[in-house]
Short mmCIF file of C-alpha atoms in Angstrom, two decimals:
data_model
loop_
_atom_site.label_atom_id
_atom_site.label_comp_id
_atom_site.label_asym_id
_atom_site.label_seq_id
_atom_site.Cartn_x
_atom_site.Cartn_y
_atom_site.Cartn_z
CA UNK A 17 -8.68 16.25 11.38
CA UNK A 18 -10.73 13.39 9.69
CA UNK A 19 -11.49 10.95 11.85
CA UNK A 20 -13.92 7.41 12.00
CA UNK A 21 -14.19 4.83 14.53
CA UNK A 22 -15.93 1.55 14.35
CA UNK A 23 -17.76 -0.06 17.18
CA UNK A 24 -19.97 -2.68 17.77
CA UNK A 25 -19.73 -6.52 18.99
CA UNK A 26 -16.53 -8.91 18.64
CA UNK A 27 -18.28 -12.14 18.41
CA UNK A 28 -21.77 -12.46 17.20
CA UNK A 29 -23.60 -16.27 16.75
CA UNK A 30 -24.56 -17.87 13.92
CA UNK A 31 -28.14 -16.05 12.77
CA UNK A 32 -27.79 -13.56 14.87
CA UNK A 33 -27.99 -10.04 12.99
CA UNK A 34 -24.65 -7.81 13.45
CA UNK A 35 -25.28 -4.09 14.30
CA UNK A 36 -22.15 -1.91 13.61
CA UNK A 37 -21.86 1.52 14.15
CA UNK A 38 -19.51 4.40 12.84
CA UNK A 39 -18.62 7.07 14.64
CA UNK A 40 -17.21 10.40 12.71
CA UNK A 41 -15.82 13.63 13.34
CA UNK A 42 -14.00 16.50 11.36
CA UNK A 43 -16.42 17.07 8.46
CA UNK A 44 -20.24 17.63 7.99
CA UNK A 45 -22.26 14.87 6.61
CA UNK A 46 -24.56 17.54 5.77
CA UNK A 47 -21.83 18.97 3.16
CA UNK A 48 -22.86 17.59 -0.63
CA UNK A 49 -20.68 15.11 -2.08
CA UNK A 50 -20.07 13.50 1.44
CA UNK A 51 -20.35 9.58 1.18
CA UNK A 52 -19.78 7.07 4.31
CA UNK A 53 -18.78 3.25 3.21
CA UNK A 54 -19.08 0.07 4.65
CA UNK A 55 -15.62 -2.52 3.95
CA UNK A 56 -14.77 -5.83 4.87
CA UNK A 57 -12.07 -7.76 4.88
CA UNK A 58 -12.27 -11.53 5.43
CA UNK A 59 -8.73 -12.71 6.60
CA UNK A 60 -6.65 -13.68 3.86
CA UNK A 61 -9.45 -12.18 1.06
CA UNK A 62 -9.38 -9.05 -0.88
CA UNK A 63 -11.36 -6.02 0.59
CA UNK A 64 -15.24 -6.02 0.01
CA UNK A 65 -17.11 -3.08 -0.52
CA UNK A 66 -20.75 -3.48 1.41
CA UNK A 67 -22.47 -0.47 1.79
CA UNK A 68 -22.43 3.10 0.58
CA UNK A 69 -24.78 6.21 2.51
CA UNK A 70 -24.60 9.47 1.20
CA UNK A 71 -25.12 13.28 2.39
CA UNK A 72 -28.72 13.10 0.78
CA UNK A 73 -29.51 9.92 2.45
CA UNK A 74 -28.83 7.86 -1.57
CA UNK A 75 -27.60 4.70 -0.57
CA UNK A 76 -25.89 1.55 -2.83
CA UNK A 77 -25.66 -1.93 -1.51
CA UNK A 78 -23.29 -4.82 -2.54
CA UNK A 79 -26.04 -6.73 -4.67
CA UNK A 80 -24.38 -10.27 -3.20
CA UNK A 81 -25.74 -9.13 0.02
CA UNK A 82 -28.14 -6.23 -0.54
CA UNK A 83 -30.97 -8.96 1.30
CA UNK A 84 -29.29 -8.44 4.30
CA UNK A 85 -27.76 -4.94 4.76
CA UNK A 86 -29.23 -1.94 5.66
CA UNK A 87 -27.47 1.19 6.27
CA UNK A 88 -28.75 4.30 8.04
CA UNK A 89 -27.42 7.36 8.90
CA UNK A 90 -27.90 10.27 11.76
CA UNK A 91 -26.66 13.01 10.98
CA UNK A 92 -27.03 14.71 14.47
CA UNK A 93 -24.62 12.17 16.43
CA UNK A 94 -22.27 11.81 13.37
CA UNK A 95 -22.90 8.20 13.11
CA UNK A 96 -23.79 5.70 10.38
CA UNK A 97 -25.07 2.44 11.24
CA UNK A 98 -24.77 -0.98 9.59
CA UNK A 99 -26.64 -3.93 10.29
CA UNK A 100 -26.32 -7.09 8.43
CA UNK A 101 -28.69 -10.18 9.10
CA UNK A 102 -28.35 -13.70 9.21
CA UNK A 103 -24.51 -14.09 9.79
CA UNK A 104 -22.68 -16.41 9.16
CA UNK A 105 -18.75 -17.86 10.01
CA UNK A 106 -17.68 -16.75 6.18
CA UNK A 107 -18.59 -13.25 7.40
CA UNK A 108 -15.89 -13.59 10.04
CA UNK A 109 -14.07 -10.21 8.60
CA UNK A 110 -12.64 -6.88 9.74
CA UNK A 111 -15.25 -4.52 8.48
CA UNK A 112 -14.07 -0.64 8.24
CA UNK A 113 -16.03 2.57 7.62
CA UNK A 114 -14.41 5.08 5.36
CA UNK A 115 -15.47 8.46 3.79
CA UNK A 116 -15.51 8.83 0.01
CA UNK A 117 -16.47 12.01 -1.58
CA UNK A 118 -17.39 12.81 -5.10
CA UNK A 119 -14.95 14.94 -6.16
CA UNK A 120 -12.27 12.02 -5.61
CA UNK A 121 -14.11 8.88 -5.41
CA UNK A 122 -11.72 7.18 -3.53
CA UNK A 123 -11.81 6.62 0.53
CA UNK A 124 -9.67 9.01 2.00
CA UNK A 125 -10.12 8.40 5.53
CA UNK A 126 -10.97 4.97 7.27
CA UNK A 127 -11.70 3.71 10.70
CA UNK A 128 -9.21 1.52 12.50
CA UNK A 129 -11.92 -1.65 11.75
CA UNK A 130 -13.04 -4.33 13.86
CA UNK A 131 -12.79 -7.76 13.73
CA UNK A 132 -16.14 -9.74 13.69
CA UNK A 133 -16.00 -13.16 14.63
CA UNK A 134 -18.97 -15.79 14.22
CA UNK A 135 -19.07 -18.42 16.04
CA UNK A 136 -21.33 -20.31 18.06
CA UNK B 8 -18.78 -6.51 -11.43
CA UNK B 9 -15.18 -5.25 -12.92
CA UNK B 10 -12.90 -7.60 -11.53
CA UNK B 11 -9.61 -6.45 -10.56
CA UNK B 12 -6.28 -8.52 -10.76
CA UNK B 13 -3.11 -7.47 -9.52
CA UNK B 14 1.01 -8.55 -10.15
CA UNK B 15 2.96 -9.51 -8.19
CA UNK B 16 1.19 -10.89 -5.83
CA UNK B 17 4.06 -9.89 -4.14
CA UNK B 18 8.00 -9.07 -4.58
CA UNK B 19 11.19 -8.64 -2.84
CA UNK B 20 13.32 -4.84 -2.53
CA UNK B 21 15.79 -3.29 -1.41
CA UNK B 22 15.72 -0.08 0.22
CA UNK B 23 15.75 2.79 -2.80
CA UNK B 24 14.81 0.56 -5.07
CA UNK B 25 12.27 1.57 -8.23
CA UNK B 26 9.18 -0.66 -7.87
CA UNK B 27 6.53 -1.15 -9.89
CA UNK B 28 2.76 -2.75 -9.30
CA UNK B 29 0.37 -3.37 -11.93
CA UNK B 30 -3.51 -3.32 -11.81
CA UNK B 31 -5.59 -4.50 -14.46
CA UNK B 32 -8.91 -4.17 -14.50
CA UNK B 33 -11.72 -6.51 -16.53
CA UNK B 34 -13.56 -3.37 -18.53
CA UNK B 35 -12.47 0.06 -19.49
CA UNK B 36 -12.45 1.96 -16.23
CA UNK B 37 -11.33 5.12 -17.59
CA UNK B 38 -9.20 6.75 -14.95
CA UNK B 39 -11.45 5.61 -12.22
CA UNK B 40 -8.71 3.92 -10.14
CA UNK B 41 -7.56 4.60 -6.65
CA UNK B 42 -4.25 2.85 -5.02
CA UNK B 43 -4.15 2.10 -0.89
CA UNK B 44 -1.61 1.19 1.17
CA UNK B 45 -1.78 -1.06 4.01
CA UNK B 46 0.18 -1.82 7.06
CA UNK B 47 -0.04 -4.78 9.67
CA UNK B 48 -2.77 -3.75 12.45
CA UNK B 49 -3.39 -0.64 10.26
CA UNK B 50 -6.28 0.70 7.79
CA UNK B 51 -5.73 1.04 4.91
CA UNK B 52 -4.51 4.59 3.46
CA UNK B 53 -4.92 6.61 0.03
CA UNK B 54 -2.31 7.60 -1.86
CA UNK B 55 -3.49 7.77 -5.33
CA UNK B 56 -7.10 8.92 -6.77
CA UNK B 57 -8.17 9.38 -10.17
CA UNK B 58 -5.34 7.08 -11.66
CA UNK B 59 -2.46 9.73 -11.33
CA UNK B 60 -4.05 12.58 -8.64
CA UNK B 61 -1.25 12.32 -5.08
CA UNK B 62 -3.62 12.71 -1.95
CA UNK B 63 -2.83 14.85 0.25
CA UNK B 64 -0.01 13.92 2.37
CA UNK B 65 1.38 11.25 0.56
CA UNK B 66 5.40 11.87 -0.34
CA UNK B 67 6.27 12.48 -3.97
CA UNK B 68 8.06 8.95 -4.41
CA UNK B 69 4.24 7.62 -5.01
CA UNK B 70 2.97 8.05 -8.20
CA UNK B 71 0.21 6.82 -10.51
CA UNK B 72 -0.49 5.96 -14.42
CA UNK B 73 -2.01 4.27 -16.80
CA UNK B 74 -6.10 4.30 -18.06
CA UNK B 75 -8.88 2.00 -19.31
CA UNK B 76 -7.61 -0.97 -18.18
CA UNK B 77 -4.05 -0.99 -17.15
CA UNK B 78 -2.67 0.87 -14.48
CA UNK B 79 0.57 1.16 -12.57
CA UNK B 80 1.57 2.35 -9.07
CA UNK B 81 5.61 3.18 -8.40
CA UNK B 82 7.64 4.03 -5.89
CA UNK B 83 10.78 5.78 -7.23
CA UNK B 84 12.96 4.86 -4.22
CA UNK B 85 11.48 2.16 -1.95
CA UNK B 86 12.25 3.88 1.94
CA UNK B 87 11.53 1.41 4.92
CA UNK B 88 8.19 2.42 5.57
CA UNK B 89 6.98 1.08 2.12
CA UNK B 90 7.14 -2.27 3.30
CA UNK B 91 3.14 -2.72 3.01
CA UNK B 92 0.16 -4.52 1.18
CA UNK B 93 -1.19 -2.19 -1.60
CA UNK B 94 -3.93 -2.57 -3.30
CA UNK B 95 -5.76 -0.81 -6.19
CA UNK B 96 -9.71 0.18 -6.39
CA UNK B 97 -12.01 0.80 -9.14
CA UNK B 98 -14.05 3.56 -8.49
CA UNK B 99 -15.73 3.42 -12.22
CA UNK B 100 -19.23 2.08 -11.68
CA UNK B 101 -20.61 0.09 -8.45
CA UNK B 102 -19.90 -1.88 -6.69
CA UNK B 103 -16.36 -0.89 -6.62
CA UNK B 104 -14.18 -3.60 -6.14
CA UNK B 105 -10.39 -3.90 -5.04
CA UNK B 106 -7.64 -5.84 -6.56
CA UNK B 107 -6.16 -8.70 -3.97
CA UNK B 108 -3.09 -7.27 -3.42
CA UNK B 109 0.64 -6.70 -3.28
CA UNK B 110 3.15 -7.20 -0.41
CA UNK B 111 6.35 -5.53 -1.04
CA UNK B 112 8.55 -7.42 1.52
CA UNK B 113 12.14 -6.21 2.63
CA UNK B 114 14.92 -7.89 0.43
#
């Protein structure tokens, strides 16, 4: 069973840089075609794509914020990490992880999220 | 980026009803789209890939159509627990983006 879990902070201040982390199990990162993805969701907003790792250690960034993301992946502790800089309230948001693989290109398994608040 | 618009925004059924969601998306997309459902409190979940492709899992009553740029997600017979948000993806070129939305509420 395919699973992901998001953790990291609740509430984060103004400049402060946000470290998430996903947490996987089920599958092998190692396997080709295996993709790990970075969503958001600020309330009342559509879903925002942020981030994209892959098995070969590729990685795509939203180019509205590819300044302040980096994502990172170890493949040992089946975890991928996420930090964005510089936050701000408008990045108040639920962010997700999900897995995407090449032969669908769709997520097909997502973390529960967490909410992100910014606030001083 | 290929924006992504949506109708309804939302709508009203009963239970067994035939509903229908449109996606429309700004460029050619080919078959590139991808439709998610989405409870309160929940993540969201597949249920279409590839335009038409049923993931795993998801009952029959789901299906996809449509390429380029139009694209439509139905449920043959709305059951209870398709009371949701759904929303479409494009999954043609990055960064993929999603459609806003469509609540089906209970009639």
């Amino acid at each position: 069973q395919v699973t992901l879990k998001e953790s990291g902070p609740a509430l984060v201040k103004p400049t402060q840089t946000l470290t998430l982390t996903c947490t996987f199990s089920g599958f092998s990162f190692s396997t080709s075609g295996m993709r790990i993805n970075w969503i958001r969701q600020v309330p009342g907003k559509a879903l925002e794509w942020l981030a994209r790792i892959d098995w070969d250690d590729d990685k795509s960034y939203s180019k509205s914020l590819k300044t302040r993301l980096t994502i990172s992946k170890d493949t040992s502790k089946n975890q991928v990490v996420l930090t964005m800089t510089n936050m701000d309230p408008v990045d108040t948001a639920t962010y997700f992880c999900a897995r995407e693989t090449t032969v669908t290109l769709a997520f097909d398994s997502w973390g529960q999220g967490i909410l992100v608040t910014v606030s001083s | 980026d290929i924006q992504m618009t949506q109708s309804p925004s939302s709508l009203s059924a009963s239970i067994g009803d035939r509903v229908a969601i449109t996606c429309r998306a700004s460029q050619s997309i080919g078959n590139y789209l991808n439709w998610y459902q989405r409870k309160p409190g929940k993540a969201p979940e597949l249920l279409i890939y590839y335009g038409s492709h049923l993931q795993t899992g998801v009952p029959p009553r789901f299906s996809g159509s449509g390429s380029g740029t139009d694209f439509t997600l139905t449920i043959s017979r709305l059951q209870a627990e398709d009371f949701a948000i759904y929303y479409c993806q494009q999954s043609h070129s990055y960064p993929f983006t999603f459609g806003p939305g469509t609540q089906v509420h209970i009639k």
